[in-house]
Each structure stands twice: as structure tokens, then as C-alpha cells.
mmCIF file of C-alpha atoms in Angstrom:
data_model
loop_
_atom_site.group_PDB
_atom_site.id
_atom_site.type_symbol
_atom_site.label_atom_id
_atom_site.label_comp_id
_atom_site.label_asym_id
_atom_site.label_seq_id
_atom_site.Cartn_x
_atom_site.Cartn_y
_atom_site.Cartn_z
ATOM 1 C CA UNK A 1 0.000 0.000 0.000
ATOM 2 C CA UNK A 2 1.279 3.748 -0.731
ATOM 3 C CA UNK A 3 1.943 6.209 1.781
ATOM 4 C CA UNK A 4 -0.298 8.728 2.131
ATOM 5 C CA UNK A 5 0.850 12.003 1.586
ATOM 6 C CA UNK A 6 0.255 15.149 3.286
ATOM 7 C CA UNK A 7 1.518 18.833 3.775
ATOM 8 C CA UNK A 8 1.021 21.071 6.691
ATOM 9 C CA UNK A 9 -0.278 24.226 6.717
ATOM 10 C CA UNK A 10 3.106 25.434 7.614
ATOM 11 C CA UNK A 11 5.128 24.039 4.578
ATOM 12 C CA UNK A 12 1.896 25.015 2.442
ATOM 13 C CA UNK A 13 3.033 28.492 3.629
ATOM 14 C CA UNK A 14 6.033 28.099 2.654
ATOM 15 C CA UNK A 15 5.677 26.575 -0.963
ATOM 16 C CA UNK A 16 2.940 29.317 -1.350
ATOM 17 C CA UNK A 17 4.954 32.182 -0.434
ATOM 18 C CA UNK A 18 8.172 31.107 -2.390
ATOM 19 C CA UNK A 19 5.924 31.469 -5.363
ATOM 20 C CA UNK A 20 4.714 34.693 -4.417
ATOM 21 C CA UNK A 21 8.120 35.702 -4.014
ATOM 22 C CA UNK A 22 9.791 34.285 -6.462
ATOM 23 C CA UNK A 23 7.276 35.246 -9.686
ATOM 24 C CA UNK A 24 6.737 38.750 -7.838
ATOM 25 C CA UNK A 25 10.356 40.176 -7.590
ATOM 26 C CA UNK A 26 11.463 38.035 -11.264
ATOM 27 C CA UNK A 27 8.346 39.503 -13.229
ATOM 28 C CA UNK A 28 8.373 42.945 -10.897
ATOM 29 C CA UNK A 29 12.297 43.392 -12.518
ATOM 30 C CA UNK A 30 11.029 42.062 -16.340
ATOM 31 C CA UNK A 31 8.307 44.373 -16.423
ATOM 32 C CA UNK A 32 10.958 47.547 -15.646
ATOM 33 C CA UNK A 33 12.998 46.115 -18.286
ATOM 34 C CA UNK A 34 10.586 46.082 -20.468
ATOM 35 C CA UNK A 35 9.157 49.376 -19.832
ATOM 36 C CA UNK A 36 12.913 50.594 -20.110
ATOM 37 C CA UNK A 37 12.923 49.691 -23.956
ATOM 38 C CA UNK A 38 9.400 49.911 -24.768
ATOM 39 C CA UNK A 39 9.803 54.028 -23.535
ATOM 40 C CA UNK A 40 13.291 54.191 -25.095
ATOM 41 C CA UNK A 41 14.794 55.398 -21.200
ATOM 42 C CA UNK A 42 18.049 54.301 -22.291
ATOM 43 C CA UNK A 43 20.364 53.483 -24.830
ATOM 44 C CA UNK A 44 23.718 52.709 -26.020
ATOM 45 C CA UNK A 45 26.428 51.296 -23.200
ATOM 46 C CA UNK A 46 23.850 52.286 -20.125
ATOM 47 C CA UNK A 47 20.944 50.430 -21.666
ATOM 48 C CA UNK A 48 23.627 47.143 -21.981
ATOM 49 C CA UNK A 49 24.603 47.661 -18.155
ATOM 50 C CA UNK A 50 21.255 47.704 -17.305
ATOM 51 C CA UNK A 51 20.072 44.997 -19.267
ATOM 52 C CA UNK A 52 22.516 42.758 -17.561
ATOM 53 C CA UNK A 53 22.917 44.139 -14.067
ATOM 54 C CA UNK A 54 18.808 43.774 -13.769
ATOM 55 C CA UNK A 55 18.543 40.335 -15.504
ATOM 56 C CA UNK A 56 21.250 39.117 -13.454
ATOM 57 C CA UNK A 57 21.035 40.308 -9.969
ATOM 58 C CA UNK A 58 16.982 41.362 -10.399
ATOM 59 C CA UNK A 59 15.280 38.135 -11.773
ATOM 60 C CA UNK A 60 17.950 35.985 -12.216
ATOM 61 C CA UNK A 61 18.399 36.021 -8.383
ATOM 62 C CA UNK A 62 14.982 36.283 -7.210
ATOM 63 C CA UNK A 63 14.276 32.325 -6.622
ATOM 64 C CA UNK A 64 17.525 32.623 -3.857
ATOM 65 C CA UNK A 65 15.809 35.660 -2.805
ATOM 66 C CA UNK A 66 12.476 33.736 -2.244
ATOM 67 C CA UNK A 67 14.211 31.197 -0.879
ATOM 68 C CA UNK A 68 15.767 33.129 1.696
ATOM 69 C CA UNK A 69 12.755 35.277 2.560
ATOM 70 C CA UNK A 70 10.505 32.182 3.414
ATOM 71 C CA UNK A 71 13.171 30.421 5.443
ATOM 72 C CA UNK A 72 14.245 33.246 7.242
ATOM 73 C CA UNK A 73 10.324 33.813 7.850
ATOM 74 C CA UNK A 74 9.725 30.236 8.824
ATOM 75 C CA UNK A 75 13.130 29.556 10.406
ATOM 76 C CA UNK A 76 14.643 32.718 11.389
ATOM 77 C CA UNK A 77 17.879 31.718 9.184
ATOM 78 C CA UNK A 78 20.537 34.080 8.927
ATOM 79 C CA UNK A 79 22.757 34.905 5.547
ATOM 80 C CA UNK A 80 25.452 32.457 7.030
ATOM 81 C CA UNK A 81 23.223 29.337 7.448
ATOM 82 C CA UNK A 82 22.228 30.068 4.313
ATOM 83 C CA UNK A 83 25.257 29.981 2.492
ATOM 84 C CA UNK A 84 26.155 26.986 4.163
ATOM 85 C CA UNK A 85 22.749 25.079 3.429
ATOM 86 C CA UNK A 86 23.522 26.002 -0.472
ATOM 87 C CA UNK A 87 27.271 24.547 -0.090
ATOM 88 C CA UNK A 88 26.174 20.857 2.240
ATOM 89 C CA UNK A 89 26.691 17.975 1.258
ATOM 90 C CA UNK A 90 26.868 14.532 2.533
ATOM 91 C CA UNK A 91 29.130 12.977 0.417
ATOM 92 C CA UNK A 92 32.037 15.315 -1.059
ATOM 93 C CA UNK A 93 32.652 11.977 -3.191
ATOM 94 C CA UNK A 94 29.618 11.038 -3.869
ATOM 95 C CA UNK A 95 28.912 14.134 -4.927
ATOM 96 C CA UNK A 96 31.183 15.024 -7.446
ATOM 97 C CA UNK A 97 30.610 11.504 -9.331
ATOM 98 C CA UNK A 98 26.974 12.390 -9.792
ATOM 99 C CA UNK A 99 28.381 16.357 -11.114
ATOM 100 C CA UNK A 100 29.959 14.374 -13.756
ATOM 101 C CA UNK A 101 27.506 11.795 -14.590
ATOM 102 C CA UNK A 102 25.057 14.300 -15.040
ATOM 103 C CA UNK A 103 26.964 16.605 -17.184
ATOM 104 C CA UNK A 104 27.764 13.820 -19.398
ATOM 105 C CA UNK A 105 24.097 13.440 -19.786
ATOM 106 C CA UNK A 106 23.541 17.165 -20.485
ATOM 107 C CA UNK A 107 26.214 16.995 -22.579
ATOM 108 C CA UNK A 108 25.383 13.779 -25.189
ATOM 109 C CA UNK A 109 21.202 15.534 -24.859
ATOM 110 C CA UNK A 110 22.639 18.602 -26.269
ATOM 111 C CA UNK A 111 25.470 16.920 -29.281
ATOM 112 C CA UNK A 112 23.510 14.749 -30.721
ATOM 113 C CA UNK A 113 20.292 17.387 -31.435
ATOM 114 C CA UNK A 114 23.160 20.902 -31.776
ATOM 115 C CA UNK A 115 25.480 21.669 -34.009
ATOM 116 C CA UNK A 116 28.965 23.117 -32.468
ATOM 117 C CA UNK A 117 29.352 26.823 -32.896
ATOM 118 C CA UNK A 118 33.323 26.728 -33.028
ATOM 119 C CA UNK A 119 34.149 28.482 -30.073
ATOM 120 C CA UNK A 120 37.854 27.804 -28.489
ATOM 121 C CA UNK A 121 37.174 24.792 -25.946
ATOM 122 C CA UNK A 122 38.712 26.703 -23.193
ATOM 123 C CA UNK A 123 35.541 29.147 -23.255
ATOM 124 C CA UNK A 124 33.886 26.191 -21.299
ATOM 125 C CA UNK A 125 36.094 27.628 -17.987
ATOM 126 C CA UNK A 126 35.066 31.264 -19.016
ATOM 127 C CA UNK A 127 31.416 30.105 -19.424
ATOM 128 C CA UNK A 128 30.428 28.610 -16.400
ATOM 129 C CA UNK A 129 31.283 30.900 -13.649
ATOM 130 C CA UNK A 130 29.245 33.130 -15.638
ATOM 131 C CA UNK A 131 26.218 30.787 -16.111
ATOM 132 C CA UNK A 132 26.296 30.212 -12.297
ATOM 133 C CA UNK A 133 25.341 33.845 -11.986
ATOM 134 C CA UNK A 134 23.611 33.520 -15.856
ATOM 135 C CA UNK A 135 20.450 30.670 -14.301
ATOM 136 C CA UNK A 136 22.473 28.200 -11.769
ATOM 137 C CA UNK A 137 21.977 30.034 -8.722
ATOM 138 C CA UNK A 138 18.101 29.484 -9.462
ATOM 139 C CA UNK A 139 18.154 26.104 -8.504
ATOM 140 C CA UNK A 140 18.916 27.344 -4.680
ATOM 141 C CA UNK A 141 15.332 28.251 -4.827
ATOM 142 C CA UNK A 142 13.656 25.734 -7.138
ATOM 143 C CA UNK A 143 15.604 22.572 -6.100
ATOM 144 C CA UNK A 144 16.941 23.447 -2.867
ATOM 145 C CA UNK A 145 12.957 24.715 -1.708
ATOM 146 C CA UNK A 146 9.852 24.561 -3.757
ATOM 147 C CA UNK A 147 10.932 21.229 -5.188
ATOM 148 C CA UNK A 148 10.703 19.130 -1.325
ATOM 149 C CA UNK A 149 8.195 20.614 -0.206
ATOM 150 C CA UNK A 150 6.366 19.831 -3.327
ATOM 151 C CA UNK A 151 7.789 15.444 -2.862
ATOM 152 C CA UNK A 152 5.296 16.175 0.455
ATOM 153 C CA UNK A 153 2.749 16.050 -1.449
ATOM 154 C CA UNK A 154 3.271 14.360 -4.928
ATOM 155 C CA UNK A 155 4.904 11.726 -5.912
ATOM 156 C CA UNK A 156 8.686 12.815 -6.908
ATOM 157 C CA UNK A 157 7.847 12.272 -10.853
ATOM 158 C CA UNK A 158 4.839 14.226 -10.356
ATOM 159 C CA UNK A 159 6.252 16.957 -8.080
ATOM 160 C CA UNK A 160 9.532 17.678 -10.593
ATOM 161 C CA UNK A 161 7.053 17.320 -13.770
ATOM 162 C CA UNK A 162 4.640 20.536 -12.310
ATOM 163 C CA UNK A 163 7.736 22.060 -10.704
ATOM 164 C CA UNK A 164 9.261 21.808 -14.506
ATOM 165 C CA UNK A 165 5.920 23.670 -15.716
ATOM 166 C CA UNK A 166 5.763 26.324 -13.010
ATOM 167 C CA UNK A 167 9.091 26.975 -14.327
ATOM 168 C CA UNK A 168 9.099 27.540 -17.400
ATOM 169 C CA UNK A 169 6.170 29.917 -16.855
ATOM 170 C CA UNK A 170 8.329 31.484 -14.513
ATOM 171 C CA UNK A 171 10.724 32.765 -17.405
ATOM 172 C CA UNK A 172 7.536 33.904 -19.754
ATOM 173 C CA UNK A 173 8.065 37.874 -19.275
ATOM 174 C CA UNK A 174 11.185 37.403 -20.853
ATOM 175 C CA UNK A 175 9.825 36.461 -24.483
ATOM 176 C CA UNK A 176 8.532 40.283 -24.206
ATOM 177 C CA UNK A 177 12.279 41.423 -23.159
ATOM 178 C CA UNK A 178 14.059 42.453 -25.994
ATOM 179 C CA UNK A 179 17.697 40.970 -26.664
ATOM 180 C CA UNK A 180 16.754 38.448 -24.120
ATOM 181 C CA UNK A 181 17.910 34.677 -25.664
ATOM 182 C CA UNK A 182 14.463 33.523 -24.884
ATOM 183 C CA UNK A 183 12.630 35.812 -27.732
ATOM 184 C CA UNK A 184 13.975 33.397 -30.220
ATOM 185 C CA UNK A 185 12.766 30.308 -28.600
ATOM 186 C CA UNK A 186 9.434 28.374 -29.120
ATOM 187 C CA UNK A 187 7.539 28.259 -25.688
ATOM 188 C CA UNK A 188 6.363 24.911 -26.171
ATOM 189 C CA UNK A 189 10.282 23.568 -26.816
ATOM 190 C CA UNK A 190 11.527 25.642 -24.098
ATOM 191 C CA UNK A 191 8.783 24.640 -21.493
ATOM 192 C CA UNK A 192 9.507 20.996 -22.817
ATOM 193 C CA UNK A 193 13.291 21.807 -22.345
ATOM 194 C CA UNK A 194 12.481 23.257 -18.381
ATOM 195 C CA UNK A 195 10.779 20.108 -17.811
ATOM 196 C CA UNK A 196 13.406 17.440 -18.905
ATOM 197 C CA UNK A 197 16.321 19.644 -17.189
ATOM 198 C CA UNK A 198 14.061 20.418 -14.011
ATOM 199 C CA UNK A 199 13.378 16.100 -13.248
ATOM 200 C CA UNK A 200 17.158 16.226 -14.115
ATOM 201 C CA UNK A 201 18.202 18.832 -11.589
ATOM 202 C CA UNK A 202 15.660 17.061 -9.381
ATOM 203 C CA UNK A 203 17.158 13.853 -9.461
ATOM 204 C CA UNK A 204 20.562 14.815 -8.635
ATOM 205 C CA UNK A 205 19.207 17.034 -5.446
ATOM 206 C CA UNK A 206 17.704 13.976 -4.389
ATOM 207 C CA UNK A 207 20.711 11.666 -5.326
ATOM 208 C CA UNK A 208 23.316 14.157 -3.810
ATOM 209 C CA UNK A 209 21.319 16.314 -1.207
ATOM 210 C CA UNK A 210 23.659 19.290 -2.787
ATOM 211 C CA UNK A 211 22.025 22.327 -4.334
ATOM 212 C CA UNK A 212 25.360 23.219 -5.274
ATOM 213 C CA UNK A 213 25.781 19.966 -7.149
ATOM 214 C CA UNK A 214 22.200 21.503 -8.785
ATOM 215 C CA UNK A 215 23.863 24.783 -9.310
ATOM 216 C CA UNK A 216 26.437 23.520 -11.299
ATOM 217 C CA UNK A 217 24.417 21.239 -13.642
ATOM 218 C CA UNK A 218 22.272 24.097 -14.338
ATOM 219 C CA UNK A 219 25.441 26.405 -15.097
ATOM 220 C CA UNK A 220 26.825 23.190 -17.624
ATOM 221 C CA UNK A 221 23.356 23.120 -19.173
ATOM 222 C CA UNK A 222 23.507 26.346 -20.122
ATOM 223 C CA UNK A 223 27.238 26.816 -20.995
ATOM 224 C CA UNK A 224 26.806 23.382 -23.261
ATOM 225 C CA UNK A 225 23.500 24.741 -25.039
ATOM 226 C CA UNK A 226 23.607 27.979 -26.644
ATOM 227 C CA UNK A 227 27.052 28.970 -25.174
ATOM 228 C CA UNK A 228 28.881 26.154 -27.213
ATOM 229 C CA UNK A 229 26.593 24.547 -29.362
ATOM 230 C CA UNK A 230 23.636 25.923 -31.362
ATOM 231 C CA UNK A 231 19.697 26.457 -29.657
ATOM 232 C CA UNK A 232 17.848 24.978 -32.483
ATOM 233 C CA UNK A 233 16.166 22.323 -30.025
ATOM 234 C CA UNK A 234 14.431 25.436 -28.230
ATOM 235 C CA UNK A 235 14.213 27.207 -31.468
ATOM 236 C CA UNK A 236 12.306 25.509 -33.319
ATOM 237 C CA UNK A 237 9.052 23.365 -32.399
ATOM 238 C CA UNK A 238 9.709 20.022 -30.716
ATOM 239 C CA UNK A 239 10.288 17.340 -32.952
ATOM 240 C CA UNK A 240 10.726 13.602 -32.745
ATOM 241 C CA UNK A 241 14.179 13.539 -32.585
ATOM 242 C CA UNK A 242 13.945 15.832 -29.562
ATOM 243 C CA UNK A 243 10.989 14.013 -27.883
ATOM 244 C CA UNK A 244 12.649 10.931 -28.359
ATOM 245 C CA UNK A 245 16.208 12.552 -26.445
ATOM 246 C CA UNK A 246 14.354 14.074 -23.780
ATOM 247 C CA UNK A 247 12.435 10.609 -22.982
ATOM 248 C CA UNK A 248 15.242 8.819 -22.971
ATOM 249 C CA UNK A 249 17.357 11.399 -20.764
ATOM 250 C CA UNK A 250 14.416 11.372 -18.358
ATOM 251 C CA UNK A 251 14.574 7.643 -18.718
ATOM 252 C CA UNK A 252 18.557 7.039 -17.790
ATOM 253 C CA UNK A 253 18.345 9.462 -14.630
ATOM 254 C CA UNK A 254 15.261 7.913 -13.657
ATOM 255 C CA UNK A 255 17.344 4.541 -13.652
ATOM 256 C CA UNK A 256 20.220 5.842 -11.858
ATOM 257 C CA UNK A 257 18.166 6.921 -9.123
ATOM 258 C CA UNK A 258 16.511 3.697 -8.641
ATOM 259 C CA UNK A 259 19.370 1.483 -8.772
ATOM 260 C CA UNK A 260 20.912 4.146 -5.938
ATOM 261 C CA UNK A 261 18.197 3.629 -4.022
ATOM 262 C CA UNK A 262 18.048 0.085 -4.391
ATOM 263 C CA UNK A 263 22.185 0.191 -3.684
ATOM 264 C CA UNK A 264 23.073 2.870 -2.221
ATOM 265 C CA UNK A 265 21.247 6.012 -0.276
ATOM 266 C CA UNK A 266 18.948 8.864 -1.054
ATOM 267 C CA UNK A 267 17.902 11.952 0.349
ATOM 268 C CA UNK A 268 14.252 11.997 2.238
ATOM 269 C CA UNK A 269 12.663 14.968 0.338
ATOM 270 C CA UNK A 270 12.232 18.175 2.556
ATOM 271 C CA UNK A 271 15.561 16.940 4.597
ATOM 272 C CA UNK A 272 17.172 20.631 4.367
ATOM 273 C CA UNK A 273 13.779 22.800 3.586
#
């Protein structure tokens, strides 16, 4: 027989007001942007810094922001137990072998659908401290809270598959953004794309219990697709060759966390929320 599931009111608080928080200060810092352009405020080298500095430390920041609101509502955390709850980790080991599994995986999802833009190799190093800042540190938010307290609930499958969704609508304002990378993208590939890379990012939370290990997958993703190799996948509308790489990515991790749960350990969900 299953377990039966439940959330308290208190962690329905939680999950709740991360959302608030999280879609209110990411869309509250799209909308200026977009305002910015639409009422030509700014141009030329200010417009660029402002573009950036905004996207980066505005939305791109807000689901640690939300993160840290909630907890520090709910557990009175301060910025030092904070930074400490995104670096823990159980396993150092452990924990690292997963970091490259995973990118492997990211990386044969995105070769075999991209074509390689010809960029020096050592850009790789240049890339990802940037795509930390550039979408990783979201995961301290979406992984690291709103994901466990969603596993209270649902089923892990079924809590990473709406998490995946909420996500992607998360990032809708910035279609409207101009020069954002997302204007070129098809919603329906992209929201696809959010899905497969959020049971990913999921799956090595739970296999790890590291949002830093999350962090860095995230940054990989990122630096791999569309900082090395082309973004046709989310360019263009889904097709069967992508459908068919995204079940079967979704497939392997799936099978990696069962066998380490059948052989090894895994993380309760909600252990660090």
C-alpha cells in the first residue's frame, strides 16, 4: 500500500509564499525592463549595463531571494546558514561523481540534437562561472525549496514534472524582453526543455542532497547549449528527434536513481527545507 501524503499548513506556507516571491520580484524586474525599452529610457552602453545588471542580480536572483525570505520567515535563518545550506553535502565523493555523470548526460542531450558553434574549448572555464550567476543560482530556490516541499505532497515524478511547468512559466516575461535569448525560442520547446532539465536537476538534489551539485548542472546546461553549441532544439518546435532525447534522458536518470536507491542512499525529500 502507498503512503499517504500530506503537507502542513506550515510548509503550504512556505511553498505558497516562495511562489509569491519568487514570480513577484522576477516579473516585478522584467516588467521595468521592459518598460525601459518599450519608452526608449536608455540606450547605447547604459541600456547594456542595465540589461545585464537587472537580468542578473533582479530576476535571475529572485528564486535565492524567495528562498531566503521564506526560510528566514519560517526559520529565522541568517545569511550564514544560508550559504552553508547552499554549499552541504553529505558525500564530497559522492557528490562530485553524480556532477559528472550528469553533465555527461547534459552533454550527449545537447550533441547529438546541436550543431557546435566553433568556439575555443577553453571558453567552457570562461562560461560557467558566468552561467552560475547567468540561471544556476536558481536552482537554490527551485531545487533546494519549492521542489521538497512539493515530494510532500506528490509523488517525486509528479512533483519535478509541475515544478518543470511552473518553471518555465516562470521565465515567460522574458519572451517580451528584448535581446533576451528567450525571444527566439518556441515556448512549447523551451517549457519541454524546463521540464526534462528540471526532473534532471531534481534527481541529482535527491541523489546528492547538494544544491550546489544543482547549481552547477544548471550552469553546464547552459554553458553546453547555446554557449557552445547551437539552440535549435528550443528554437524551433519540438520534434521527434527531440521528444525521443528528452524521454530517454528522463529515462537514464530515472534509472540511476533507482538502482541508488536500491544500492546505495537517497535523500528523504524536505531533509534541508
Amino acid at each position: 500500500m502507498n503512503q499517504r501524503r500530506t503537507i502542513t499548513k506550515e510548509d503550504s506556507r512556505t511553498l505558497w509564499g516562495y511562489l509569491f516571491y519568487a514570480f513577484a520580484l522576477a516579473w516585478g524586474t522584467e516588467f521595468i525592463m521592459i518598460a525601459v525599452y518599450h519608452f526608449n529610457l536608455l540606450s547605447g552602453g547604459a541600456a547594456l549595463f542595465f540589461h545585464f545588471t537587472i537580468l542578473g542580480f533582479g530576476a535571475g536572483l529572485a528564486p535565492a531571494y524567495a528562498a531566503f525570505i521564506v526560510q528566514r520567515k519560517r526559520y529565522g535563518i541568517t545569511v550564514k546558514d544560508f550559504c552553508k545550506q547552499i554549499l552541504y553535502t553529505t558525500d564530497v565523493g559522492k557528490t562530485i561523481f553524480f556532477i559528472i555523470v550528469f553533465a555527461l548526460i547534459q552533454f550527449v542531450a545537447c550533441v547529438v540534437q546541436e550543431s557546435y558553434l566553433g568556439n575555443p574549448w577553453y571558453l567552457f572555464i570562461l562560461y560557467i562561472p558566468l552561467m552560475i550567476f547567468g540561471g544556476g543560482l536558481e536552482e537554490i530556490g527551485w531545487r533546494g525549496v519549492f521542489q521538497p516541499l512539493l515530494e510532500k505532497r506528490f509523488s517525486f515524478i509528479m512533483a519535478a514534472l509541475i515544478e518543470g511547468v511552473i518553471w518555465s512559466l516562470w521565465h515567460l516575461p522574458l519572451w517580451f524582453v528584448p535581446n533576451a535569448s528567450q525571444g527566439s525560442m518556441n515556448f512549447l520547446a523551451f517549457s519541454l526543455y524546463t521540464v526534462t532539465l528540471g526532473i534532471t536537476l531534481a534527481t541529482i538534489y535527491r541523489l546528492t542532497d547538494s544544491i550546489w551539485a544543482g547549481i552547477l548542472i544548471h550552469a553546464w546546461g547552459n554553458t553546453v547549449l547555446g554557449g557552445m553549441y547551437t539552440l535549435a532544439s528550443l528554437n524551433n518546435f519540438p520534434n521527434t528527434k527531440t521528444l525521443i532525447v528528452y524521454a530517454i534522458q528522463i529515462l537514464v536518470i530515472l534509472l540511476i536513481m533507482t538502482f541508488q536507491k536500491k544500492y546505495g542512499k537517497v535523500s528523504q525529500p524536505g531533509s534541508n527545507v
